[in-house]
Every structure is written in C-alpha cells, then in structure tokens.
Short mmCIF file of C-alpha atoms in Angstrom, two decimals:
data_model
loop_
_atom_site.label_atom_id
_atom_site.label_comp_id
_atom_site.label_asym_id
_atom_site.label_seq_id
_atom_site.Cartn_x
_atom_site.Cartn_y
_atom_site.Cartn_z
CA MET A 25 -0.84 12.24 -51.48
CA LYS A 26 1.23 12.20 -54.91
CA GLY A 27 4.76 11.48 -55.01
CA VAL A 28 4.52 9.51 -51.31
CA ASP A 29 6.08 5.91 -51.06
CA ARG A 30 3.58 4.36 -48.74
CA ILE A 31 4.72 0.98 -49.24
CA SER A 32 8.33 1.76 -48.17
CA GLY A 33 6.96 3.16 -45.19
CA LEU A 34 5.62 0.10 -44.00
CA PRO A 35 7.45 -2.07 -40.88
CA ASP A 36 9.90 -4.16 -41.96
CA SER A 37 7.65 -7.65 -40.70
CA ILE A 38 5.08 -6.51 -43.07
CA LEU A 39 7.09 -5.82 -45.98
CA GLY A 40 8.99 -9.12 -45.55
CA HIS A 41 5.50 -11.06 -45.27
CA ILE A 42 4.33 -9.41 -48.43
CA LEU A 43 7.71 -10.64 -50.09
CA SER A 44 7.11 -14.22 -49.02
CA PHE A 45 4.41 -14.42 -51.67
CA LEU A 46 7.03 -13.77 -54.35
CA SER A 47 9.35 -16.35 -55.70
CA THR A 48 12.87 -16.33 -53.93
CA VAL A 49 14.70 -14.87 -56.94
CA THR A 50 12.23 -11.92 -57.30
CA ALA A 51 12.06 -11.22 -53.68
CA VAL A 52 15.92 -10.81 -53.71
CA GLN A 53 15.75 -8.67 -56.90
CA THR A 54 13.79 -5.89 -54.73
CA SER A 55 16.86 -5.22 -52.95
CA VAL A 56 18.34 -2.89 -55.81
CA LEU A 57 15.09 -0.60 -55.47
CA SER A 58 16.67 1.64 -52.73
CA THR A 59 18.64 1.38 -49.34
CA ARG A 60 15.18 0.83 -47.55
CA TRP A 61 14.85 -2.44 -49.67
CA ARG A 62 18.51 -3.74 -49.48
CA ASP A 63 18.11 -6.18 -46.60
CA LEU A 64 14.30 -6.74 -46.85
CA PHE A 65 14.58 -10.24 -48.61
CA THR A 66 16.17 -11.67 -45.58
CA LEU A 67 12.89 -11.02 -43.75
CA VAL A 68 10.66 -13.64 -46.02
CA SER A 69 9.26 -16.23 -44.35
CA ALA A 70 9.15 -18.72 -47.30
CA LEU A 71 12.37 -19.98 -49.61
CA ASN A 72 11.55 -21.26 -52.99
CA PHE A 73 14.77 -22.55 -54.91
CA GLU A 74 14.02 -23.91 -58.35
CA PHE A 75 16.66 -24.99 -61.13
CA GLU A 76 15.04 -26.62 -64.23
CA GLU A 77 17.68 -28.18 -66.13
CA GLN A 78 15.44 -29.68 -68.82
CA HIS A 79 15.07 -26.13 -70.48
CA MET A 80 18.98 -25.53 -70.67
CA ASP A 81 19.77 -26.04 -74.38
CA TRP A 82 22.90 -23.48 -74.11
CA SER A 83 26.59 -24.63 -74.50
CA LYS A 84 28.29 -26.67 -71.71
CA ARG A 85 30.23 -23.70 -70.63
CA HIS A 86 27.12 -21.74 -70.28
CA LYS A 87 25.40 -24.62 -68.42
CA SER A 88 28.20 -24.98 -65.95
CA SER A 89 28.17 -21.21 -64.96
CA THR A 90 24.84 -21.04 -64.54
CA VAL A 91 24.57 -24.31 -62.29
CA LYS A 92 27.28 -22.40 -60.32
CA ASN A 93 25.24 -19.22 -60.02
CA PHE A 94 22.38 -21.09 -58.93
CA MET A 95 24.38 -22.91 -56.22
CA CYS A 96 25.88 -19.60 -55.11
CA PHE A 97 22.69 -17.80 -55.01
CA VAL A 98 21.28 -20.52 -52.52
CA ASP A 99 24.40 -20.13 -50.56
CA ARG A 100 23.86 -16.38 -50.00
CA VAL A 101 20.53 -16.44 -49.57
CA LEU A 102 20.48 -18.93 -46.77
CA PHE A 103 23.88 -17.08 -45.25
CA PHE A 104 22.32 -13.81 -45.18
CA HIS A 105 18.79 -14.78 -44.12
CA ARG A 106 17.80 -13.67 -40.31
CA ALA A 107 14.19 -14.11 -40.27
CA ASN A 108 12.07 -17.19 -39.19
CA VAL A 109 10.95 -19.55 -42.10
CA ASP A 110 8.12 -21.64 -42.28
CA LYS A 111 8.51 -22.98 -45.62
CA PHE A 112 11.55 -24.33 -47.52
CA ARG A 113 11.20 -25.63 -51.09
CA LEU A 114 14.09 -26.86 -53.22
CA LYS A 115 13.81 -28.32 -56.82
CA CYS A 116 17.20 -29.25 -58.49
CA GLY A 117 18.39 -31.89 -60.68
CA LYS A 118 21.68 -33.85 -61.55
CA ARG A 119 23.83 -31.05 -62.39
CA VAL A 120 23.69 -29.32 -58.88
CA ASP A 121 26.37 -30.73 -56.55
CA SER A 122 24.95 -33.32 -53.99
CA ASP A 123 27.16 -31.92 -51.29
CA ARG A 124 25.63 -28.59 -51.35
CA ILE A 125 22.20 -29.99 -51.64
CA TYR A 126 22.99 -32.13 -48.38
CA GLY A 127 24.08 -28.71 -46.81
CA TRP A 128 21.03 -26.89 -47.77
CA ILE A 129 18.60 -29.36 -46.50
CA SER A 130 20.80 -29.70 -43.33
CA VAL A 131 20.81 -26.06 -42.52
CA ALA A 132 16.96 -25.83 -43.32
CA LEU A 133 16.50 -28.75 -40.49
CA TRP A 134 18.75 -26.78 -38.25
CA ARG A 135 17.05 -23.89 -38.43
CA GLY A 136 13.46 -25.50 -37.71
CA TYR A 137 11.78 -25.10 -40.83
CA LYS A 138 8.33 -26.15 -40.65
CA HIS A 139 7.23 -26.97 -44.00
CA LEU A 140 9.77 -29.04 -46.36
CA ASP A 141 9.43 -29.83 -50.00
CA LEU A 142 12.28 -31.35 -51.82
CA ASN A 143 12.10 -32.28 -55.59
CA ILE A 144 15.47 -33.96 -55.92
CA THR A 145 16.57 -36.03 -59.04
CA LEU A 146 19.79 -37.65 -58.13
CA ASP A 147 20.82 -41.21 -59.05
CA LYS A 148 22.47 -41.50 -55.61
CA PHE A 149 21.71 -39.37 -52.76
CA THR A 150 21.44 -40.02 -48.64
CA LEU A 151 19.04 -37.51 -46.88
CA PRO A 152 20.54 -36.35 -43.68
CA GLY A 153 19.96 -38.07 -40.93
CA ALA A 154 18.65 -35.03 -38.78
CA LEU A 155 15.68 -35.06 -41.27
CA PHE A 156 14.25 -38.59 -39.44
CA THR A 157 14.23 -36.85 -36.11
CA CYS A 158 13.07 -33.61 -36.73
CA ARG A 159 10.72 -32.53 -34.29
CA THR A 160 9.58 -29.03 -36.00
CA LEU A 161 8.14 -30.46 -39.15
CA VAL A 162 4.59 -30.16 -39.93
CA THR A 163 4.45 -30.98 -43.71
CA LEU A 164 6.94 -33.21 -45.79
CA LYS A 165 6.75 -33.43 -49.43
CA LEU A 166 9.37 -35.58 -51.05
CA ASP A 167 9.64 -35.99 -54.67
CA ILE A 168 12.96 -37.66 -55.05
CA GLY A 169 14.30 -40.27 -57.68
CA PHE A 170 16.21 -42.70 -55.30
CA VAL A 171 15.84 -45.02 -52.71
CA LEU A 172 14.33 -44.16 -49.51
CA ASP A 173 15.68 -46.26 -46.50
CA VAL A 174 13.71 -45.22 -43.24
CA PRO A 175 15.79 -46.28 -40.31
CA LYS A 176 14.62 -47.46 -37.04
CA GLY A 177 14.43 -44.81 -34.39
CA VAL A 178 12.61 -42.34 -36.63
CA HIS A 179 10.33 -39.72 -34.86
CA PHE A 180 8.26 -36.76 -36.49
CA PRO A 181 6.17 -35.73 -33.53
CA ASN A 182 4.48 -32.83 -35.36
CA LEU A 183 4.44 -33.99 -38.57
CA GLU A 184 0.74 -33.63 -40.11
CA THR A 185 1.00 -33.81 -43.82
CA LEU A 186 3.05 -36.39 -45.73
CA GLN A 187 3.58 -36.63 -49.44
CA LEU A 188 5.54 -39.16 -51.29
CA ASN A 189 6.02 -39.11 -55.06
CA SER A 190 8.20 -41.00 -57.42
CA VAL A 191 9.99 -42.51 -54.17
CA GLU A 192 11.48 -46.00 -54.25
CA PHE A 193 10.99 -47.77 -50.66
CA PHE A 194 14.02 -50.09 -49.49
CA ASN A 195 11.85 -52.56 -48.19
CA ASP A 196 8.71 -53.22 -46.04
CA ASN A 197 10.30 -52.11 -42.82
CA SER A 198 11.09 -48.60 -44.43
CA VAL A 199 7.14 -48.31 -44.70
CA ILE A 200 6.38 -49.64 -41.17
CA ASN A 201 9.10 -47.25 -39.86
CA LEU A 202 7.83 -44.21 -41.67
CA PHE A 203 4.43 -44.26 -40.51
CA SER A 204 4.75 -45.72 -37.12
CA SER A 205 7.26 -42.37 -36.46
CA CYS A 206 4.58 -39.92 -37.11
CA SER A 207 2.22 -39.82 -34.25
CA SER A 208 0.17 -36.50 -35.64
CA LEU A 209 -0.21 -37.72 -39.25
CA GLU A 210 -3.62 -36.59 -40.56
CA ASP A 211 -2.94 -36.43 -44.54
CA VAL A 212 -0.89 -38.76 -46.54
CA VAL A 213 -0.28 -38.84 -50.47
CA ILE A 214 1.54 -41.77 -52.11
CA SER A 215 2.07 -41.00 -55.95
CA ARG A 216 3.84 -42.86 -58.53
CA CYS A 217 6.25 -44.62 -55.98
CA ASN A 218 8.33 -47.80 -56.78
CA MET A 219 6.98 -50.64 -55.46
CA LYS A 220 9.31 -53.32 -56.65
CA ASN A 221 10.94 -54.10 -53.20
CA ILE A 222 7.63 -54.19 -51.43
CA SER A 223 5.89 -57.36 -50.81
CA SER A 224 3.30 -55.80 -48.11
CA PHE A 225 2.49 -51.86 -48.08
CA ASN A 226 1.34 -51.68 -44.59
CA ILE A 227 -0.44 -48.20 -43.39
CA SER A 228 -1.53 -48.40 -39.99
CA HIS A 229 -2.17 -45.27 -38.12
CA HIS A 230 -4.84 -44.19 -35.38
CA PHE A 231 -5.13 -40.42 -36.80
CA LEU A 232 -5.13 -40.54 -40.07
CA LYS A 233 -7.80 -38.69 -41.62
CA LYS A 234 -6.84 -38.38 -45.50
CA LEU A 235 -5.19 -41.12 -47.72
CA THR A 236 -4.48 -40.62 -51.53
CA ILE A 237 -2.55 -43.43 -53.46
CA LEU A 238 -2.02 -43.10 -57.19
CA ASP A 239 -0.36 -44.88 -59.77
CA LEU A 240 2.21 -47.05 -57.90
CA CYS A 241 4.68 -48.84 -60.48
CA ASN A 242 6.90 -51.11 -61.32
CA SER A 243 5.06 -53.93 -59.19
CA SER A 244 1.76 -55.69 -58.70
CA LYS A 245 2.77 -58.31 -56.72
CA TYR A 246 2.39 -56.57 -53.37
CA TRP A 247 -0.50 -56.57 -50.65
CA LEU A 248 -2.02 -53.28 -49.56
CA MET A 249 -2.87 -53.32 -45.86
CA ILE A 250 -4.75 -50.40 -44.23
CA ASP A 251 -5.66 -50.08 -40.70
CA THR A 252 -6.82 -46.50 -39.80
CA PRO A 253 -10.27 -46.03 -37.90
CA ASN A 254 -10.34 -42.48 -38.16
CA LEU A 255 -9.88 -42.01 -41.99
CA ALA A 256 -12.53 -40.06 -43.47
CA TYR A 257 -11.36 -39.66 -47.08
CA PHE A 258 -9.95 -42.33 -49.14
CA ARG A 259 -8.67 -42.12 -52.82
CA TYR A 260 -7.36 -45.04 -54.49
CA ASN A 261 -6.46 -45.03 -58.35
CA ASN A 262 -4.02 -47.86 -59.13
CA CYS A 263 -3.68 -51.05 -60.75
CA ILE A 264 -5.05 -54.05 -59.62
CA ILE A 265 -2.42 -56.00 -57.16
CA ALA A 266 -2.01 -59.12 -55.06
CA GLY A 267 -4.51 -58.40 -52.56
CA TYR A 268 -6.20 -55.96 -50.14
CA SER A 269 -6.75 -56.18 -46.42
CA LEU A 270 -8.53 -53.22 -45.02
CA GLU A 271 -9.49 -53.13 -41.41
CA ASN A 272 -11.22 -50.67 -38.98
CA LEU A 273 -12.17 -48.09 -41.75
CA THR A 274 -15.34 -47.13 -39.88
CA SER A 275 -15.25 -43.32 -40.16
CA ILE A 276 -14.93 -43.22 -44.07
CA VAL A 277 -17.46 -40.05 -45.43
CA CYS A 278 -15.84 -39.78 -49.16
CA ALA A 279 -14.39 -42.61 -51.21
CA ASP A 280 -12.91 -42.32 -54.86
CA ILE A 281 -12.09 -45.92 -56.09
CA GLN A 282 -10.82 -46.26 -59.52
CA PHE A 283 -8.97 -49.61 -60.25
CA GLN A 284 -6.95 -49.50 -63.36
CA ILE A 285 -8.09 -52.81 -65.07
CA LYS A 286 -5.29 -54.28 -68.12
CA ASP A 287 -7.00 -57.43 -68.98
CA ASP A 288 -10.11 -59.70 -68.27
CA ASP A 289 -7.95 -61.54 -65.60
CA ASP A 290 -7.99 -58.67 -63.39
CA LEU A 291 -12.03 -58.67 -63.18
CA LEU A 292 -11.40 -62.05 -61.07
CA VAL A 293 -9.95 -60.04 -58.23
CA ASP A 294 -12.10 -60.31 -54.86
CA ILE A 295 -12.65 -56.61 -53.61
CA THR A 296 -14.83 -57.55 -50.81
CA ASP A 297 -12.93 -55.31 -48.33
CA PHE A 298 -13.61 -52.60 -50.42
CA SER A 299 -17.40 -53.26 -50.39
CA LYS A 300 -17.10 -52.90 -46.59
CA VAL A 301 -15.81 -49.22 -46.94
CA PHE A 302 -18.41 -48.38 -49.88
CA CYS A 303 -21.51 -49.36 -47.65
CA ILE A 304 -20.48 -46.68 -44.90
CA VAL A 305 -19.71 -43.61 -47.35
CA GLY A 306 -21.78 -40.74 -47.56
CA SER A 307 -20.03 -39.57 -51.21
CA LEU A 308 -18.64 -42.24 -53.57
CA THR A 309 -16.59 -41.90 -56.87
CA LEU A 310 -16.18 -45.39 -59.00
CA SER A 311 -14.73 -46.10 -62.41
CA LEU A 312 -16.72 -48.47 -64.60
CA TYR A 313 -13.97 -50.89 -63.91
CA SER A 314 -14.45 -50.41 -60.18
CA LEU A 315 -18.39 -50.77 -60.65
CA GLN A 316 -17.98 -53.99 -62.64
CA LEU A 317 -15.71 -55.40 -59.57
CA LEU A 318 -17.95 -54.18 -57.01
CA LEU A 319 -20.84 -56.14 -58.78
CA ARG A 320 -19.02 -59.26 -58.93
CA CYS A 321 -19.12 -59.42 -55.12
CA GLU A 322 -20.69 -62.48 -53.64
CA SER A 323 -23.07 -60.45 -51.49
CA LEU A 324 -23.37 -56.63 -52.48
CA PRO A 325 -24.02 -54.63 -49.45
CA VAL A 326 -26.79 -52.02 -49.02
CA PHE A 327 -25.36 -48.55 -49.19
CA SER A 328 -27.57 -47.18 -46.43
CA THR A 329 -25.60 -43.93 -46.03
CA MET A 330 -24.61 -43.17 -49.42
CA ILE A 331 -26.11 -39.56 -50.58
CA LYS A 332 -23.75 -38.93 -53.68
CA LEU A 333 -22.63 -41.24 -56.38
CA LYS A 334 -20.41 -40.33 -59.52
CA ILE A 335 -19.30 -43.04 -62.13
CA CYS A 336 -16.43 -42.02 -64.30
CA SER A 337 -16.24 -43.07 -67.82
CA GLY A 338 -14.18 -45.60 -69.30
CA TYR A 339 -14.12 -48.65 -71.58
CA HIS A 340 -17.76 -50.14 -71.25
CA ARG A 341 -16.72 -53.45 -72.44
CA TRP A 342 -15.98 -54.16 -69.01
CA LEU A 343 -19.57 -54.08 -68.10
CA LYS A 344 -20.53 -57.72 -68.89
CA ASP A 345 -22.70 -58.34 -65.52
CA GLY A 346 -25.11 -55.69 -65.17
CA GLY A 347 -24.63 -52.09 -64.28
CA LEU A 348 -25.43 -48.82 -62.43
CA GLU A 349 -29.04 -50.14 -62.08
CA THR A 350 -27.78 -52.89 -59.79
CA LEU A 351 -26.26 -50.33 -57.59
CA LEU A 352 -29.24 -48.07 -57.57
CA SER A 353 -31.36 -50.78 -56.41
CA ARG A 354 -29.23 -51.03 -53.25
CA SER A 355 -28.81 -47.29 -52.61
CA PRO A 356 -32.09 -46.05 -50.84
CA GLU A 357 -30.88 -42.65 -49.65
CA LEU A 358 -29.21 -41.47 -52.95
CA GLU A 359 -29.57 -37.69 -53.43
CA LYS A 360 -27.15 -36.76 -56.56
CA LEU A 361 -25.90 -39.06 -59.18
CA SER A 362 -23.40 -38.62 -61.99
CA PHE A 363 -22.81 -40.99 -64.84
CA PRO A 364 -21.92 -41.69 -68.46
CA ARG A 365 -24.62 -43.18 -70.59
CA GLU A 366 -22.95 -46.51 -71.04
CA ALA A 367 -22.97 -47.23 -67.20
CA LEU A 368 -26.93 -47.73 -67.07
CA ARG A 369 -27.01 -50.97 -68.98
CA SER A 370 -30.76 -51.86 -68.80
CA LEU A 371 -34.10 -50.08 -67.13
CA PRO A 372 -34.97 -52.07 -64.18
CA GLU A 373 -38.84 -53.21 -64.13
CA GLU A 374 -39.12 -52.47 -60.48
CA VAL A 375 -37.88 -48.54 -60.14
CA PRO A 376 -35.40 -48.24 -57.36
CA SER A 377 -36.73 -46.35 -54.39
CA CYS A 378 -34.12 -43.51 -54.57
CA LEU A 379 -35.39 -42.79 -57.82
CA LEU A 380 -38.87 -42.28 -56.69
CA PHE A 381 -38.22 -40.41 -53.68
CA LYS A 382 -34.69 -39.32 -53.10
CA LEU A 383 -32.87 -38.29 -56.38
CA LYS A 384 -32.74 -34.38 -56.70
CA ALA A 385 -29.94 -33.99 -58.90
CA ILE A 386 -28.74 -36.21 -62.00
CA GLU A 387 -26.00 -35.96 -64.49
CA ILE A 388 -25.68 -38.11 -67.76
CA SER A 389 -22.48 -37.36 -69.86
CA PHE A 390 -21.68 -38.72 -73.36
CA PHE A 391 -25.51 -38.42 -74.08
CA GLU A 392 -26.55 -39.13 -78.09
CA ASN A 393 -29.76 -38.49 -79.65
CA ASN A 394 -30.64 -41.88 -80.25
CA GLU A 395 -33.28 -44.35 -79.30
CA GLU A 396 -31.27 -45.84 -76.21
CA CYS A 397 -30.40 -42.68 -74.44
CA ILE A 398 -33.57 -40.87 -75.23
CA ARG A 399 -35.36 -44.12 -73.36
CA LYS A 400 -32.92 -43.97 -70.38
CA ALA A 401 -33.88 -40.10 -70.13
CA LYS A 402 -37.60 -40.85 -70.63
CA TYR A 403 -37.51 -43.38 -67.67
CA ILE A 404 -35.69 -40.95 -65.27
CA ILE A 405 -38.05 -38.14 -65.67
CA LYS A 406 -40.98 -40.55 -65.51
CA ASN A 407 -39.99 -41.79 -62.37
CA GLY A 408 -38.10 -39.05 -60.68
CA GLY A 409 -40.25 -37.85 -57.97
CA ALA A 410 -37.96 -35.74 -56.20
CA LEU A 411 -36.01 -34.56 -59.40
CA GLU A 412 -34.96 -30.99 -59.57
CA ASN A 413 -32.11 -30.88 -61.56
CA PHE A 414 -31.62 -33.02 -64.74
CA THR A 415 -28.20 -32.20 -66.87
CA ILE A 416 -27.22 -33.96 -69.84
CA PHE A 417 -23.81 -33.39 -71.39
CA THR A 418 -23.68 -34.08 -75.30
CA TYR A 419 -20.30 -34.93 -77.08
CA GLY A 420 -18.98 -33.39 -80.19
CA TYR A 421 -19.15 -30.26 -81.52
CA GLY A 422 -22.35 -29.46 -80.77
CA ASP A 423 -25.12 -29.43 -83.40
CA GLU A 424 -27.65 -26.83 -81.84
CA LYS A 425 -30.40 -28.75 -83.86
CA GLU A 426 -29.94 -31.85 -82.21
CA ARG A 427 -29.84 -30.51 -78.72
CA LEU A 428 -32.98 -28.82 -79.51
CA LYS A 429 -34.61 -32.11 -80.53
CA ILE A 430 -33.56 -33.78 -77.22
CA SER A 431 -34.86 -30.98 -75.29
CA LYS A 432 -38.22 -31.21 -77.25
CA VAL A 433 -38.59 -34.75 -76.66
CA LEU A 434 -37.76 -34.66 -73.08
CA LEU A 435 -39.96 -31.60 -72.58
CA ALA A 436 -42.92 -33.38 -74.23
CA SER A 437 -42.41 -36.71 -72.18
CA PRO A 438 -44.52 -37.25 -68.95
CA ARG A 439 -42.66 -36.32 -65.59
CA LYS A 440 -43.27 -37.11 -62.06
CA SER A 441 -41.72 -34.10 -60.83
CA ASN A 442 -43.09 -30.63 -61.22
CA LYS A 443 -39.90 -28.91 -59.95
CA CYS A 444 -37.70 -30.80 -62.70
CA ASN A 445 -35.12 -28.43 -64.55
CA PHE A 446 -33.45 -29.68 -67.67
CA LEU A 447 -30.26 -28.36 -68.90
CA ILE A 448 -28.34 -29.56 -72.03
CA VAL A 449 -24.34 -29.01 -72.45
CA CYS A 450 -22.08 -29.70 -74.92
CA ILE A 451 -18.91 -30.68 -73.47
CA VAL A 452 -16.63 -29.70 -76.49
CA LEU A 453 -18.15 -26.33 -76.55
CA LEU A 454 -17.69 -26.00 -72.67
CA ILE A 455 -14.07 -26.92 -72.72
CA TYR A 456 -13.65 -24.37 -75.65
CA CYS A 457 -15.14 -21.66 -73.57
CA LEU A 458 -13.14 -22.57 -70.61
CA LEU A 459 -9.96 -22.63 -72.49
CA PHE A 460 -10.83 -19.26 -73.89
CA ARG A 461 -11.57 -17.59 -70.55
CA THR A 462 -8.14 -18.97 -69.54
CA ILE A 463 -6.19 -17.36 -72.14
CA LEU A 464 -7.98 -14.27 -71.78
CA PHE A 465 -7.00 -14.29 -67.90
CA LEU A 466 -3.37 -15.06 -68.72
CA VAL A 467 -3.26 -12.44 -71.56
CA SER A 468 -4.55 -9.74 -69.05
CA LYS A 469 -2.25 -10.99 -66.49
CA ASP A 470 0.89 -10.52 -68.85
CA LYS A 471 -0.25 -7.04 -69.33
#
C-alpha cells in the first residue's frame, strides 16, 4: 500500500536489531525521523564509538570542541541506553580524557557486555581492574599502545577469543597469568606486540584450537614455548628468534609458517620442533625462507598426511640447498600444490610418487616464456598421472602472443593425464580486473 510506513510499524525489538548493524552515530541520528524513532537507538545491541584524531587538521579550538562533543556523545548514549548490549567497541587517541575512557570501559564491564574491542592510544593508562575478573566476556580485543601488566588472580571463565595488537607485555609472568586464566579459550591472535621485556613467551592451553602470531617486534632474544594439544590451526609469520619449543601439537590440521629472515646467519637456526608439526598437517603454507630452513633439518620427516601445499614467493637467493623437489619426494599423499617457479630448483630423476598418482591441481606463479620454465612445466604434465588442473600465472602486462606460445608448446607436449586442463593467467591483468570491479562496487554503493 502506497504511503504506508511499514518499517515504523515493526516491533521495537526488531527495529533495535536493525539499527545494531549501523554505526552508533547513524543509529542515534535516526532519532530525528519522528517521535516513533526518538528512543529506538537505545535498543541497539552493539555500540561502536570511533574518534579518528589523525584526520583532524583544523584549528586548536576546533579540535578541542570536537573532542568535547565526542566525549559528551559517548556519555549520553551510555546514560540513555537501556537494552542488553553484546558488543562494545571504542577507538580513540591521546586527546580523549583518560578518566572518561576508564569510566566508559567500567560501564561496559558492569553491564556484562560479551564482546569488548578496545583500540586506545595513550602513553600511560591502566585498564580497570574489573576487566581481569569479568565473567561475561566471550571476545576480548585489545589494540593498545601501553604496557599490559596482568596481575595474579585473573579469571576469564567464558573468554573464547583473545586478540592482542600493539601490546607491550610487562614481563613473562603477565603472559603466563593471562593464558592460565582463560579456561575456555579457543582462538588467540598475537600481532605486532612489543617483546622487549620477554625472555620466554609461554602459551600453554589445553583447549586452544587456533593460534596466530604475527610480526612481534623490538626483540628477537626470547624463546617461544607452545604447549597446546588441541591446536588445529597454527599461523606463524615472524622473524627468527632465539629458540623454539613446541610440545604436544598432535592435532594440527592446517599450518602457515613464514619465517622472516634478515641475513644468512638466520639460516643456521634449528627448527626441528617445527618439522614435527609439519609431518602431521593436512594443509601447509611455507615461505621460501621456511622451506630452506626445513630442508636444513638433520632428518627430514615424511609428510604422510599432507594433502595441500603452498609455497609463497620471496627472494630465491635463500635457496641454496635444494628446493621444492626434495619436499615432494617426502609427500606421498599430496593432491594440491601451489608454488613460484623459483621454488622448484631441479627436476628429480626419480619422479615423486605424489606427482605420478596423487596430484590433481598444480599452480605455478611468476612463470616466464623461457627454456627453464617450459622444461619444468613439461616435466609436470609428462608425469602427472592424476593431474586435472594445471594453472600458470605469468607476470607483467600480459603479452597475449607470449601466452599463446606457452599454451601451444604445452598442448603439444606429451601428457600422462587425459583429464588435464590448462589455464594461463596474467597476474597484472587479473589485479587490474579485480581493482576495476572494486571501484565499480564502491561507486554503485555511493549512489
């Protein structure tokens, strides 16, 4: 029926749920639509307060009034809000009063919010003590630019997801206290944290299922110690550190290990403990650096459970003692393989059994129309008995004639599998297509 406002006729609970998908500022702005909408913003189940100081290029007086308006806005929303809130997100910087921030976090904890996301940039700030004994928290995300000192007696009985970004740990005991307090923890992300006060970074948890460690900074003299018998997913992208101790990692299904190597001395590090993890995974992602470290282990294990392997690109000068061919000979069940052309250093005389009987999909990136690359591709299609999809990614602005030459040569070469399909893709053209589609999407969204 024309002229009928069906949305306003919905129950308050449904309208509050709809407004929860909007930013808190937009949700509050709906209060001016009519008397029906005046108080509906108080029913949203997610509060998101964000104050971007880096974009403030106005006068000092204007900055001061803007900061004051933001603080008053947060105060009013928290005062009038009467619904049960599940998510509370706060992002602000140094210009916002630290006492107000402390009060807002305390209110969120007192009201029993389940998902807390704090992105705070302050030189000195102490989190409310109630945070460390909050029984309702299910998700805790901390992106804070100050020292995190976790006291004894911490208790997060329902915390399942923990994300720490740009945190500086006070000492080793802070790390131990934190992880020992989370009896239900399943997913942990440690990213860009300051490790200068740490000698042993100990993650020991019986129920942890996912662990991600990325770009830890300001020190490489600490040990990483992991004891997680139920861990299924492990991602490690970090520089070489003093040492590693990985125990009871018997449930790993997927691993992504990318060491960041700075000089030749890093290649002398022993990663035997990591090789124990590799030999039980089903899916493995390695950088070229990680591959070289793995190949330098005294006894290379058999990867009897690995079905999927991806080698990420990097500086191939690190490959001095063999390459992917060594790993293939130890991976009898491999079905999917992706690697840059430089990872395959030589063509083994004895064809790996996985290539003869198991490999169904292979991708080669940074492929060029030269004798070496063509020889590697011919070797694969000649011996790939189970090969179904063979994808080649060329790099550059994509000369169509060059891609046609590659396809003609490969199509004319003998192949062992009659099911094999070839696909040659230009990476640069693919990136431009994706970028163009993204621009079209954003333009249409604005309209």
